Tab-separated table of C-alpha atoms and ligand atoms in Angstrom:
chain	number	residue	atom	x	y	z
A	291	UNK	CA	-139.668	-185.530	37.968
A	292	UNK	CA	-136.969	-188.071	37.000
A	293	UNK	CA	-137.221	-191.811	37.552
A	294	UNK	CA	-135.066	-191.607	40.610
A	295	UNK	CA	-136.561	-188.624	42.365
A	296	UNK	CA	-139.850	-187.736	44.077
A	297	UNK	CA	-141.517	-184.344	43.860
A	298	UNK	CA	-143.331	-182.985	46.851
A	299	UNK	CA	-145.489	-179.855	46.990
A	300	UNK	CA	-145.972	-177.704	50.092
A	301	UNK	CA	-147.439	-174.200	50.352
A	302	UNK	CA	-147.346	-173.744	46.596
A	303	UNK	CA	-143.653	-174.733	46.238
A	304	UNK	CA	-142.351	-177.964	44.688
A	305	UNK	CA	-139.372	-179.796	46.139
A	306	UNK	CA	-137.502	-182.715	44.612
A	307	UNK	CA	-135.982	-185.526	46.661
A	308	UNK	CA	-133.737	-188.366	45.484
A	309	UNK	CA	-135.102	-191.907	45.504
A	310	UNK	CA	-132.685	-194.598	46.658
A	311	UNK	CA	-132.914	-198.249	45.619
A	312	UNK	CA	-131.628	-201.162	47.654
A	313	UNK	CA	-130.635	-204.593	46.347
A	314	UNK	CA	-134.128	-205.857	47.312
A	315	UNK	CA	-137.300	-204.292	48.661
A	316	UNK	CA	-139.125	-201.004	48.176
A	317	UNK	CA	-137.351	-197.815	47.128
A	318	UNK	CA	-136.890	-195.129	49.775
A	319	UNK	CA	-137.297	-191.374	49.386
A	320	UNK	CA	-134.293	-189.566	50.829
A	321	UNK	CA	-135.859	-186.743	52.837
A	322	UNK	CA	-132.786	-185.753	54.832
A	323	UNK	CA	-132.905	-182.227	53.422
A	324	UNK	CA	-136.673	-181.853	53.830
A	325	UNK	CA	-136.694	-179.859	57.063
A	326	UNK	CA	-133.868	-177.558	55.953
A	327	UNK	CA	-135.653	-176.833	52.662
A	328	UNK	CA	-139.318	-176.741	53.702
A	329	UNK	CA	-139.318	-176.140	57.481
A	330	UNK	CA	-141.655	-179.145	57.868
A	331	UNK	CA	-141.098	-182.551	59.466
A	332	UNK	CA	-142.666	-185.851	58.474
A	333	UNK	CA	-145.013	-187.620	60.904
A	334	UNK	CA	-144.670	-191.395	61.218
A	335	UNK	CA	-145.329	-192.751	64.716
A	336	UNK	CA	-144.361	-196.419	64.890
A	337	UNK	CA	-142.076	-195.867	61.848
A	338	UNK	CA	-144.428	-197.718	59.504
A	339	UNK	CA	-143.054	-195.875	56.447
A	340	UNK	CA	-139.599	-194.856	57.594
A	341	UNK	CA	-136.237	-196.512	56.900
A	342	UNK	CA	-133.912	-195.545	59.744
A	343	UNK	CA	-130.667	-196.848	58.235
A	344	UNK	CA	-128.978	-198.762	55.417
A	345	UNK	CA	-128.248	-202.375	56.289
A	346	UNK	CA	-126.727	-205.397	54.534
A	347	UNK	CA	-127.712	-207.914	57.175
A	348	UNK	CA	-131.307	-209.036	56.821
A	349	UNK	CA	-134.042	-208.694	54.232
A	350	UNK	CA	-137.726	-209.395	54.816
A	351	UNK	CA	-140.421	-209.465	52.163
A	352	UNK	CA	-143.471	-209.465	54.429
A	353	UNK	CA	-145.947	-209.941	51.579
A	354	UNK	CA	-144.230	-213.060	50.268
A	355	UNK	CA	-143.129	-214.396	53.682
A	356	UNK	CA	-139.406	-214.243	52.804
A	357	UNK	CA	-136.600	-213.799	55.339
A	358	UNK	CA	-132.964	-213.676	54.179
A	359	UNK	CA	-129.768	-213.225	56.185
A	360	UNK	CA	-127.075	-211.783	53.884
A	361	UNK	CA	-128.981	-213.381	50.998
A	362	UNK	CA	-129.464	-216.864	52.485
A	363	UNK	CA	-133.045	-217.972	53.180
A	364	UNK	CA	-134.038	-218.712	56.770
A	365	UNK	CA	-135.366	-222.111	55.648
A	366	UNK	CA	-131.958	-223.166	54.263
A	367	UNK	CA	-130.095	-221.795	57.254
A	368	UNK	CA	-132.460	-223.511	59.704
A	369	UNK	CA	-132.156	-226.801	57.808
A	370	UNK	CA	-128.458	-226.864	56.925
A	371	UNK	CA	-126.542	-224.417	59.063
A	372	UNK	CA	-125.748	-223.979	62.759
A	373	UNK	CA	-126.237	-221.051	65.105
A	374	UNK	CA	-122.488	-220.404	65.254
A	375	UNK	CA	-122.305	-220.338	61.440
A	376	UNK	CA	-125.208	-217.889	61.314
A	377	UNK	CA	-123.526	-215.777	63.992
A	378	UNK	CA	-120.371	-215.662	61.840
A	379	UNK	CA	-122.451	-214.843	58.762
A	380	UNK	CA	-124.215	-211.932	60.459
A	381	UNK	CA	-121.206	-210.560	62.301
A	382	UNK	CA	-118.460	-211.092	59.708
A	383	UNK	CA	-120.443	-210.949	56.462
A	384	UNK	CA	-119.972	-214.461	55.033
A	385	UNK	CA	-120.504	-218.095	55.939
A	386	UNK	CA	-117.197	-219.271	57.429
A	387	UNK	CA	-114.709	-221.617	55.777
A	388	UNK	CA	-113.841	-224.691	57.871
A	389	UNK	CA	-110.823	-222.873	59.389
A	390	UNK	CA	-112.787	-219.687	60.039
A	391	UNK	CA	-115.528	-221.720	61.685
A	392	UNK	CA	-113.074	-223.450	63.959
A	393	UNK	CA	-111.414	-220.115	64.900
A	394	UNK	CA	-114.760	-218.438	65.528
A	395	UNK	CA	-116.254	-221.192	67.706
A	396	UNK	CA	-112.972	-221.422	69.600
A	397	UNK	CA	-113.051	-217.673	70.294
A	398	UNK	CA	-116.665	-217.740	71.445
A	399	UNK	CA	-116.059	-220.810	73.604
A	400	UNK	CA	-113.153	-219.103	75.375
A	401	UNK	CA	-115.336	-216.184	76.416
A	402	UNK	CA	-118.176	-218.168	78.004
A	403	UNK	CA	-117.089	-217.710	81.646
A	404	UNK	CA	-118.282	-214.720	83.652
A	405	UNK	CA	-116.041	-212.539	85.798
A	406	UNK	CA	-116.343	-214.232	89.179
A	407	UNK	CA	-117.489	-211.077	90.959
A	408	UNK	CA	-120.488	-210.935	88.619
A	409	UNK	CA	-121.751	-214.124	90.230
A	410	UNK	CA	-122.361	-212.105	93.395
A	411	UNK	CA	-124.843	-209.907	91.527
A	412	UNK	CA	-127.320	-212.759	91.360
A	413	UNK	CA	-127.599	-212.960	95.145
A	414	UNK	CA	-128.964	-209.398	95.144
A	415	UNK	CA	-132.075	-210.396	93.194
A	416	UNK	CA	-135.209	-211.798	94.796
A	417	UNK	CA	-135.521	-215.529	94.254
A	418	UNK	CA	-138.691	-214.974	92.184
A	419	UNK	CA	-137.138	-212.304	89.938
A	420	UNK	CA	-138.118	-212.613	86.272
A	421	UNK	CA	-135.071	-213.836	84.272
A	422	UNK	CA	-135.441	-210.818	81.966
A	423	UNK	CA	-135.085	-208.508	84.995
A	424	UNK	CA	-131.844	-210.299	85.854
A	425	UNK	CA	-130.676	-210.189	82.211
A	426	UNK	CA	-131.248	-206.395	81.988
A	427	UNK	CA	-129.226	-205.864	85.153
A	428	UNK	CA	-126.392	-208.326	84.612
A	429	UNK	CA	-125.812	-207.515	80.923
A	430	UNK	CA	-125.738	-203.779	81.709
A	431	UNK	CA	-123.282	-204.537	84.506
A	432	UNK	CA	-120.852	-206.200	82.064
A	433	UNK	CA	-119.670	-202.682	81.182
A	434	UNK	CA	-118.385	-202.358	84.743
A	435	UNK	CA	-116.250	-205.494	84.327
A	436	UNK	CA	-114.851	-205.432	80.801
A	437	UNK	CA	-113.325	-201.964	80.496
A	438	UNK	CA	-110.876	-203.233	77.883
A	439	UNK	CA	-113.670	-203.631	75.320
A	440	UNK	CA	-115.769	-200.488	75.741
A	441	UNK	CA	-113.888	-198.140	73.380
A	442	UNK	CA	-116.330	-198.079	70.496
A	443	UNK	CA	-113.841	-196.313	68.197
A	444	UNK	CA	-111.468	-199.282	68.268
A	445	UNK	CA	-112.673	-202.022	65.850
A	446	UNK	CA	-110.688	-204.681	67.742
A	447	UNK	CA	-112.394	-203.766	71.031
A	448	UNK	CA	-115.769	-203.729	69.292
A	449	UNK	CA	-115.189	-207.278	68.068
A	450	UNK	CA	-114.028	-208.479	71.508
A	451	UNK	CA	-117.142	-206.967	73.121
A	452	UNK	CA	-119.296	-208.684	70.455
A	453	UNK	CA	-117.663	-212.065	71.107
A	454	UNK	CA	-118.045	-211.590	74.852
A	455	UNK	CA	-121.735	-210.756	74.564
A	456	UNK	CA	-122.522	-213.731	72.306
A	457	UNK	CA	-120.458	-216.068	74.487
A	458	UNK	CA	-121.633	-214.941	77.921
A	459	UNK	CA	-125.346	-214.662	77.205
A	460	UNK	CA	-126.004	-218.443	77.644
A	461	UNK	CA	-124.078	-218.397	80.921
A	462	UNK	CA	-126.010	-215.349	82.150
A	463	UNK	CA	-129.397	-216.799	81.133
A	464	UNK	CA	-128.675	-220.256	82.589
A	465	UNK	CA	-127.504	-218.687	85.862
A	466	UNK	CA	-130.729	-216.659	86.071
A	467	UNK	CA	-132.673	-219.914	85.754
A	468	UNK	CA	-130.555	-221.791	88.291
A	469	UNK	CA	-130.939	-218.944	90.766
A	470	UNK	CA	-134.737	-219.007	90.418
A	471	UNK	CA	-134.924	-222.714	91.265
A	472	UNK	CA	-132.320	-222.613	94.027
A	473	UNK	CA	-129.762	-224.848	92.314
A	474	UNK	CA	-126.023	-224.091	92.087
A	475	UNK	CA	-125.019	-222.542	88.789
A	476	UNK	CA	-122.898	-224.583	86.416
A	477	UNK	CA	-119.611	-223.470	84.904
A	478	UNK	CA	-119.442	-223.731	81.103
A	479	UNK	CA	-117.965	-226.897	79.574
A	480	UNK	CA	-115.736	-225.971	76.643
A	481	UNK	CA	-115.915	-229.486	75.188
A	482	UNK	CA	-119.555	-228.927	74.247
A	483	UNK	CA	-121.146	-226.975	71.405
A	484	UNK	CA	-122.546	-223.492	72.083
A	485	UNK	CA	-126.058	-224.932	72.374
A	486	UNK	CA	-125.083	-228.176	74.131
A	487	UNK	CA	-123.207	-226.143	76.713
A	488	UNK	CA	-126.249	-223.958	77.287
A	489	UNK	CA	-128.479	-227.021	77.796
A	490	UNK	CA	-125.998	-228.453	80.293
A	491	UNK	CA	-125.679	-225.183	82.213
A	492	UNK	CA	-129.494	-225.006	82.383
A	493	UNK	CA	-130.513	-228.576	83.093
A	494	UNK	CA	-127.338	-230.171	84.468
A	495	UNK	CA	-126.339	-230.295	88.139
A	496	UNK	CA	-122.790	-230.504	89.526
A	497	UNK	CA	-123.575	-233.817	91.252
A	498	UNK	CA	-124.228	-235.703	88.003
A	499	UNK	CA	-122.885	-236.026	84.503
A	500	UNK	CA	-125.193	-234.392	81.953
A	501	UNK	CA	-125.591	-236.077	78.586
A	502	UNK	CA	-126.756	-233.745	75.812
A	503	UNK	CA	-129.625	-235.188	73.739
A	504	UNK	CA	-128.516	-234.537	70.123
A	505	UNK	CA	-132.104	-234.092	68.836
A	506	UNK	CA	-132.843	-231.465	71.488
A	507	UNK	CA	-129.463	-229.825	70.871
A	508	UNK	CA	-130.266	-229.576	67.156
A	509	UNK	CA	-133.810	-228.276	67.814
A	510	UNK	CA	-132.553	-225.676	70.270
A	511	UNK	CA	-129.808	-224.597	67.872
A	512	UNK	CA	-132.458	-224.167	65.165
A	513	UNK	CA	-134.606	-222.071	67.510
A	514	UNK	CA	-131.576	-219.853	68.094
A	515	UNK	CA	-131.082	-219.523	64.305
A	516	UNK	CA	-134.736	-218.534	63.860
A	517	UNK	CA	-134.351	-215.729	66.405
A	518	UNK	CA	-130.877	-214.496	65.409
A	519	UNK	CA	-131.863	-211.306	63.580
A	520	UNK	CA	-134.933	-209.637	62.115
A	521	UNK	CA	-133.826	-206.304	60.632
A	522	UNK	CA	-134.982	-203.055	62.290
A	523	UNK	CA	-137.470	-204.434	64.838
A	524	UNK	CA	-138.151	-202.543	68.086
A	525	UNK	CA	-135.304	-204.003	70.165
A	526	UNK	CA	-132.746	-203.743	67.349
A	527	UNK	CA	-133.775	-200.149	66.719
A	528	UNK	CA	-133.377	-199.574	70.471
A	529	UNK	CA	-129.840	-200.985	70.360
A	530	UNK	CA	-129.008	-198.769	67.373
A	531	UNK	CA	-130.526	-195.675	68.988
A	532	UNK	CA	-128.710	-196.282	72.285
A	533	UNK	CA	-125.482	-196.937	70.361
A	534	UNK	CA	-125.878	-193.833	68.208
A	535	UNK	CA	-124.954	-191.674	71.209
A	536	UNK	CA	-121.666	-193.553	71.605
A	537	UNK	CA	-122.822	-195.657	74.593
A	538	UNK	CA	-120.764	-198.804	75.208
A	539	UNK	CA	-121.968	-202.094	73.656
A	540	UNK	CA	-122.925	-203.781	76.943
A	541	UNK	CA	-125.202	-200.860	77.867
A	542	UNK	CA	-126.715	-200.899	74.348
A	543	UNK	CA	-127.523	-204.623	74.468
A	544	UNK	CA	-129.066	-204.171	77.951
A	545	UNK	CA	-131.333	-201.519	76.363
A	546	UNK	CA	-132.278	-204.022	73.635
A	547	UNK	CA	-133.129	-206.648	76.263
A	548	UNK	CA	-135.406	-204.170	78.044
A	549	UNK	CA	-137.281	-203.446	74.810
A	550	UNK	CA	-137.536	-207.127	73.875
A	551	UNK	CA	-139.238	-207.923	77.178
A	552	UNK	CA	-142.609	-206.384	76.175
A	553	UNK	CA	-145.503	-208.717	75.235
A	554	UNK	CA	-145.887	-207.123	71.791
A	555	UNK	CA	-142.279	-208.152	70.989
A	556	UNK	CA	-140.162	-210.891	72.627
A	557	UNK	CA	-142.593	-211.404	75.501
A	558	UNK	CA	-145.153	-212.793	73.064
A	559	UNK	CA	-143.802	-216.371	73.243
A	560	UNK	CA	-144.507	-216.485	76.980
A	561	UNK	CA	-147.900	-214.828	76.464
A	562	UNK	CA	-148.769	-217.223	73.593
A	563	UNK	CA	-148.181	-220.358	75.644
A	564	UNK	CA	-150.046	-218.895	78.631
A	565	UNK	CA	-152.933	-218.158	76.256
A	566	UNK	CA	-152.945	-221.714	74.833
A	567	UNK	CA	-153.024	-223.134	78.353
A	568	UNK	CA	-155.827	-220.772	79.282
A	569	UNK	CA	-157.828	-221.931	76.249
A	570	UNK	CA	-157.054	-225.476	77.382
A	571	UNK	CA	-159.412	-227.334	75.046
A	572	UNK	CA	-160.321	-226.973	71.337
A	573	UNK	CA	-163.970	-226.445	72.345
A	574	UNK	CA	-163.070	-223.069	73.831
A	575	UNK	CA	-161.266	-221.744	70.734
A	576	UNK	CA	-164.337	-219.967	69.233
A	577	UNK	CA	-164.739	-218.005	72.476
A	578	UNK	CA	-161.156	-216.728	72.250
A	579	UNK	CA	-161.403	-215.971	68.544
A	580	UNK	CA	-164.540	-213.939	69.290
A	581	UNK	CA	-162.679	-212.042	72.034
A	582	UNK	CA	-159.745	-211.313	69.692
A	583	UNK	CA	-162.188	-209.822	67.173
A	584	UNK	CA	-164.094	-207.759	69.745
A	585	UNK	CA	-163.040	-204.096	69.494
A	586	UNK	CA	-164.059	-203.529	73.130
A	587	UNK	CA	-161.871	-206.344	74.432
A	588	UNK	CA	-158.109	-205.662	74.602
A	589	UNK	CA	-157.401	-209.400	74.163
A	590	UNK	CA	-155.345	-210.360	71.091
A	591	UNK	CA	-154.330	-213.765	69.817
A	592	UNK	CA	-150.752	-213.879	71.024
A	593	UNK	CA	-148.306	-215.281	68.484
A	594	UNK	CA	-150.515	-213.920	65.696
A	595	UNK	CA	-149.961	-210.907	63.456
A	596	UNK	CA	-146.817	-209.006	62.566
A	597	UNK	CA	-145.886	-205.482	61.560
A	598	UNK	CA	-143.984	-206.709	58.494
A	599	UNK	CA	-145.339	-210.178	57.614
A	600	UNK	CA	-148.672	-210.073	55.850
A	601	UNK	CA	-148.251	-213.741	55.044
A	602	UNK	CA	-147.157	-216.832	57.006
A	603	UNK	CA	-144.022	-215.988	59.026
A	604	UNK	CA	-141.462	-218.419	57.504
A	605	UNK	CA	-140.029	-218.965	60.989
A	606	UNK	CA	-143.417	-220.230	62.225
A	607	UNK	CA	-143.427	-223.029	59.589
A	608	UNK	CA	-140.011	-224.251	60.722
A	609	UNK	CA	-141.160	-224.014	64.360
A	610	UNK	CA	-144.228	-226.126	63.666
A	611	UNK	CA	-142.042	-228.882	62.150
A	612	UNK	CA	-139.619	-228.649	65.069
A	613	UNK	CA	-142.460	-229.248	67.566
A	614	UNK	CA	-143.081	-232.608	65.910
A	615	UNK	CA	-139.365	-233.578	66.044
A	616	UNK	CA	-139.029	-232.624	69.706
A	617	UNK	CA	-142.235	-234.434	70.685
A	618	UNK	CA	-141.006	-237.586	68.908
A	619	UNK	CA	-137.544	-237.385	70.527
A	620	UNK	CA	-138.958	-236.879	74.017
A	621	UNK	CA	-141.955	-239.124	73.500
A	622	UNK	CA	-144.368	-236.428	74.652
A	623	UNK	CA	-147.698	-235.365	73.248
A	624	UNK	CA	-148.779	-232.114	74.844
A	625	UNK	CA	-152.496	-231.485	74.128
A	626	UNK	CA	-151.698	-227.783	73.928
A	627	UNK	CA	-150.176	-228.471	70.464
A	628	UNK	CA	-153.592	-229.670	69.244
A	629	UNK	CA	-155.152	-226.512	70.632
A	630	UNK	CA	-152.521	-224.468	68.737
A	631	UNK	CA	-153.046	-226.342	65.441
A	632	UNK	CA	-156.820	-225.998	65.629
A	633	UNK	CA	-156.634	-222.364	66.701
A	634	UNK	CA	-154.379	-221.628	63.733
A	635	UNK	CA	-156.726	-223.396	61.322
A	636	UNK	CA	-159.801	-221.643	62.671
A	637	UNK	CA	-158.178	-218.205	62.645
A	638	UNK	CA	-156.794	-218.654	59.117
A	639	UNK	CA	-160.324	-219.402	57.884
A	640	UNK	CA	-161.924	-216.474	59.689
A	641	UNK	CA	-162.639	-213.339	57.587
A	642	UNK	CA	-161.319	-211.049	60.386
A	643	UNK	CA	-157.852	-212.644	60.273
A	644	UNK	CA	-157.944	-213.062	56.477
A	645	UNK	CA	-158.849	-209.409	55.852
A	646	UNK	CA	-156.240	-208.093	58.273
A	647	UNK	CA	-153.640	-210.564	56.969
A	648	UNK	CA	-152.938	-211.958	60.433
A	649	UNK	CA	-150.878	-215.165	60.395
A	650	UNK	CA	-148.981	-217.134	63.073
A	651	UNK	CA	-145.618	-215.564	63.859
A	652	UNK	CA	-142.409	-217.083	65.252
A	653	UNK	CA	-143.788	-217.016	68.796
A	654	UNK	CA	-146.891	-219.088	68.163
A	655	UNK	CA	-145.179	-222.502	68.321
A	656	UNK	CA	-141.864	-221.710	70.018
A	657	UNK	CA	-143.330	-221.837	73.545
A	658	UNK	CA	-144.689	-225.354	72.966
A	659	UNK	CA	-141.210	-226.616	72.023
A	660	UNK	CA	-139.426	-224.786	74.826
A	661	UNK	CA	-141.913	-226.072	77.346
A	662	UNK	CA	-141.483	-229.666	76.083
A	663	UNK	CA	-137.708	-229.281	76.460
A	664	UNK	CA	-138.283	-228.259	80.081
A	665	UNK	CA	-138.011	-224.464	80.162
A	666	UNK	CA	-140.480	-222.573	82.362
A	667	UNK	CA	-142.425	-219.878	80.488
A	668	UNK	CA	-140.521	-217.129	82.308
A	669	UNK	CA	-137.328	-218.259	80.499
A	670	UNK	CA	-138.763	-218.012	76.967
A	671	UNK	CA	-137.997	-214.352	76.390
A	672	UNK	CA	-134.541	-214.772	77.933
A	673	UNK	CA	-133.825	-217.418	75.260
A	674	UNK	CA	-135.012	-215.010	72.574
A	675	UNK	CA	-132.629	-212.387	74.004
A	676	UNK	CA	-129.769	-214.877	73.994
A	677	UNK	CA	-130.236	-215.631	70.304
A	678	UNK	CA	-131.055	-212.051	69.238
A	679	UNK	CA	-127.799	-210.853	70.817
A	680	UNK	CA	-126.108	-212.043	67.623
A	681	UNK	CA	-128.291	-209.752	65.513
A	682	UNK	CA	-127.988	-206.873	67.971
A	683	UNK	CA	-124.187	-206.915	68.011
A	684	UNK	CA	-124.011	-207.343	64.218
A	685	UNK	CA	-126.380	-204.389	63.705
A	686	UNK	CA	-124.534	-202.306	66.289
A	687	UNK	CA	-121.184	-202.996	64.574
A	688	UNK	CA	-122.666	-202.139	61.194
A	689	UNK	CA	-123.969	-198.851	62.563
A	690	UNK	CA	-120.726	-197.820	64.261
A	691	UNK	CA	-118.719	-198.615	61.097
A	692	UNK	CA	-121.084	-196.562	58.916
A	693	UNK	CA	-119.336	-193.237	58.137
A	694	UNK	CA	-122.753	-191.563	57.708
A	695	UNK	CA	-123.890	-192.552	61.205
A	696	UNK	CA	-125.241	-189.719	63.391
A	697	UNK	CA	-126.945	-189.630	66.751
A	698	UNK	CA	-130.580	-190.761	66.383
A	699	UNK	CA	-132.844	-187.834	67.195
A	700	UNK	CA	-136.481	-188.013	66.003
A	701	UNK	CA	-138.599	-184.839	65.982
A	702	UNK	CA	-142.212	-184.434	67.131
A	703	UNK	CA	-145.537	-182.742	66.475
A	704	UNK	CA	-145.907	-180.580	69.595
A	705	UNK	CA	-149.522	-180.368	70.852
A	706	UNK	CA	-148.959	-178.961	74.378
A	707	UNK	CA	-149.692	-175.458	75.688
A	708	UNK	CA	-148.178	-172.441	73.930
A	709	UNK	CA	-145.672	-170.363	75.885
A	710	UNK	CA	-147.253	-168.887	79.060
A	711	UNK	CA	-146.119	-167.085	82.215
A	712	UNK	CA	-145.284	-168.823	85.460
A	713	UNK	CA	-148.026	-168.341	88.104
A	714	UNK	CA	-146.931	-168.253	91.792
A	715	UNK	CA	-148.506	-171.073	93.813
A	716	UNK	CA	-150.827	-168.765	95.816
A	717	UNK	CA	-152.370	-167.387	92.601
A	718	UNK	CA	-153.181	-170.735	90.933
B	920	CMC	N1	-155.206	-210.593	67.405
B	920	CMC	C1	-156.288	-209.893	67.019
B	920	CMC	N2	-156.243	-208.783	66.256
B	920	CMC	C2	-155.030	-208.366	65.879
B	920	CMC	C3	-153.850	-209.035	66.231
B	920	CMC	C4	-153.971	-210.205	67.028
B	920	CMC	N3	-152.891	-210.885	67.398
B	920	CMC	N4	-152.786	-208.393	65.723
B	920	CMC	C5	-153.279	-207.355	65.048
B	920	CMC	N5	-154.628	-207.323	65.147
B	920	CMC	C6	-155.530	-206.348	64.505
B	920	CMC	C7	-155.519	-205.033	65.269
B	920	CMC	O1	-156.550	-204.987	66.230
B	920	CMC	C8	-155.725	-204.031	64.164
B	920	CMC	O2	-157.082	-203.998	63.845
B	920	CMC	P1	-157.778	-202.619	63.335
B	920	CMC	O3	-157.074	-202.267	62.053
B	920	CMC	O4	-159.206	-202.985	63.152
B	920	CMC	O5	-157.543	-201.610	64.427
B	920	CMC	C9	-154.997	-204.657	62.962
B	920	CMC	O6	-154.987	-206.081	63.214
B	920	CMC	C10	-153.555	-204.159	62.791
B	920	CMC	O7	-152.888	-204.321	64.036
B	920	CMC	P2	-151.822	-203.295	64.588
B	920	CMC	O8	-151.731	-203.439	66.071
B	920	CMC	O9	-152.105	-201.920	64.043
B	920	CMC	O10	-150.511	-203.851	63.894
B	920	CMC	P3	-149.022	-203.551	64.331
B	920	CMC	O11	-148.191	-203.776	63.119
B	920	CMC	O12	-148.900	-202.240	65.022
B	920	CMC	O13	-148.732	-204.693	65.431
B	920	CMC	C11	-148.140	-206.753	66.445
B	920	CMC	C12	-148.065	-205.878	65.174
B	920	CMC	C13	-147.206	-207.948	66.288
B	920	CMC	C14	-147.691	-205.941	67.672
B	920	CMC	C15	-149.613	-207.241	66.632
B	920	CMC	O14	-149.990	-208.052	65.539
B	920	CMC	C16	-149.810	-207.996	67.944
B	920	CMC	O15	-150.047	-207.388	68.997
B	920	CMC	N6	-149.691	-209.384	67.910
B	920	CMC	C17	-149.759	-210.156	69.138
B	920	CMC	C18	-148.414	-210.116	69.833
B	920	CMC	C19	-147.366	-210.948	69.124
B	920	CMC	O16	-147.603	-212.078	68.740
B	920	CMC	N7	-146.146	-210.389	68.995
B	920	CMC	C20	-144.999	-211.082	68.416
B	920	CMC	C21	-144.529	-210.461	67.130
B	920	CMC	S1	-143.327	-211.510	66.282
B	920	CMC	C22	-141.966	-211.594	67.306
B	920	CMC	C23	-141.369	-210.274	67.674
B	920	CMC	O17	-141.277	-209.370	66.843
B	920	CMC	O18	-140.916	-210.141	68.802
């Protein structure tokens, strides 16, 4: 066996497979020919050991707690960059020059309005509809309105669809919120930043001028940066799988939104804050830690643990700092933050969490900030979807441009009945 190949034995035969190395991270064994050569599949439910694609976008070292977007650390991006810069970086490959930045933000800004007929869609939803239900429906419906950007084989149309999705997501999310509280929706204001505009569309009303608080604008922009992309997570893999069949980008992003909604993924920020409120007081933390450790209780500490991070999620550290900034700017002191800090400390000193390498993830503190800013919990996952749209469209573009791309089609280990004869109903 050479340095760059792996030998595998099955039924007395040896097979050799090439080993591929990336620029960072573990090597991967290229088993594409395995089934053709051996007649066997691999079995990896949950894809814990399977790389589904090559990607240049994001690198995570879960053991060290490192997250890089095209080589730049999340800490530096969160501290020094802006969400629009990160969007450019992910979508176009590099941080923009001053001119590129101005062109890019101008393009995004000019796509923020929704087709007016789409506004009518909102009236069809119940007033108490979850914003994610509205997002799934309205984003999927974009494909019925923007026919001029659904040809996935045309790179120019792909880029227009990407710009439209990034630009319209704040408008769609803010309108979902306005609908739920019975206020008129706000048109975008192109004088404002991407994030300032979103805050105005969410919290402003047509009867009054809305003044964007720069500290909140910065904090919100940072939250968007922290959620922009996270390599081949469940929703991104969903977008890639949907896109691998040639489906249009709006339909693919709607599929990603549906996947993100679940409490094990993007829904965890909502679940984490609900949990902290339920705990309510530091005295009750031991009871909840005991429940999280109890094998017979399905309860888990929400905002804790991660498939990839076996160390502190670097996004959680930035979130924790941002809580303090937002509290100072708004002069609030939510006792739920103390519950969170003490819960984190107690869990990190508990052998169960130490042994299983369970640390706070991005969702542990984000709900506290979003709640302080004024968002209801039901909007949290919609905000995650808004920000992750950047990663989804960048990953989707990367996949479509990859000449080796094929339709995604996993195999299975069949455990059902063997072939049998149909029995007429009277004989069963
Ligand atoms: N509380 C208590 N125990 C936990 C937790 C938790 N939050 N997370 C994992 N465990 C235990 C789990 O019971 C299992 O124990 P055992 O080996 O004895 O059966 C072990 O740790 C490994 O867990 P797993 O479910 O096999 O790990 P996974 O990689 O399949 O799941 C996860 C990762 C994030 C779904 C899981 O940690 C979890 O459910 N966390 C709570 C939900 C959450 O915060 N999700 C947000 C993830 S970050 C943002 C995003 O990706 O959207």
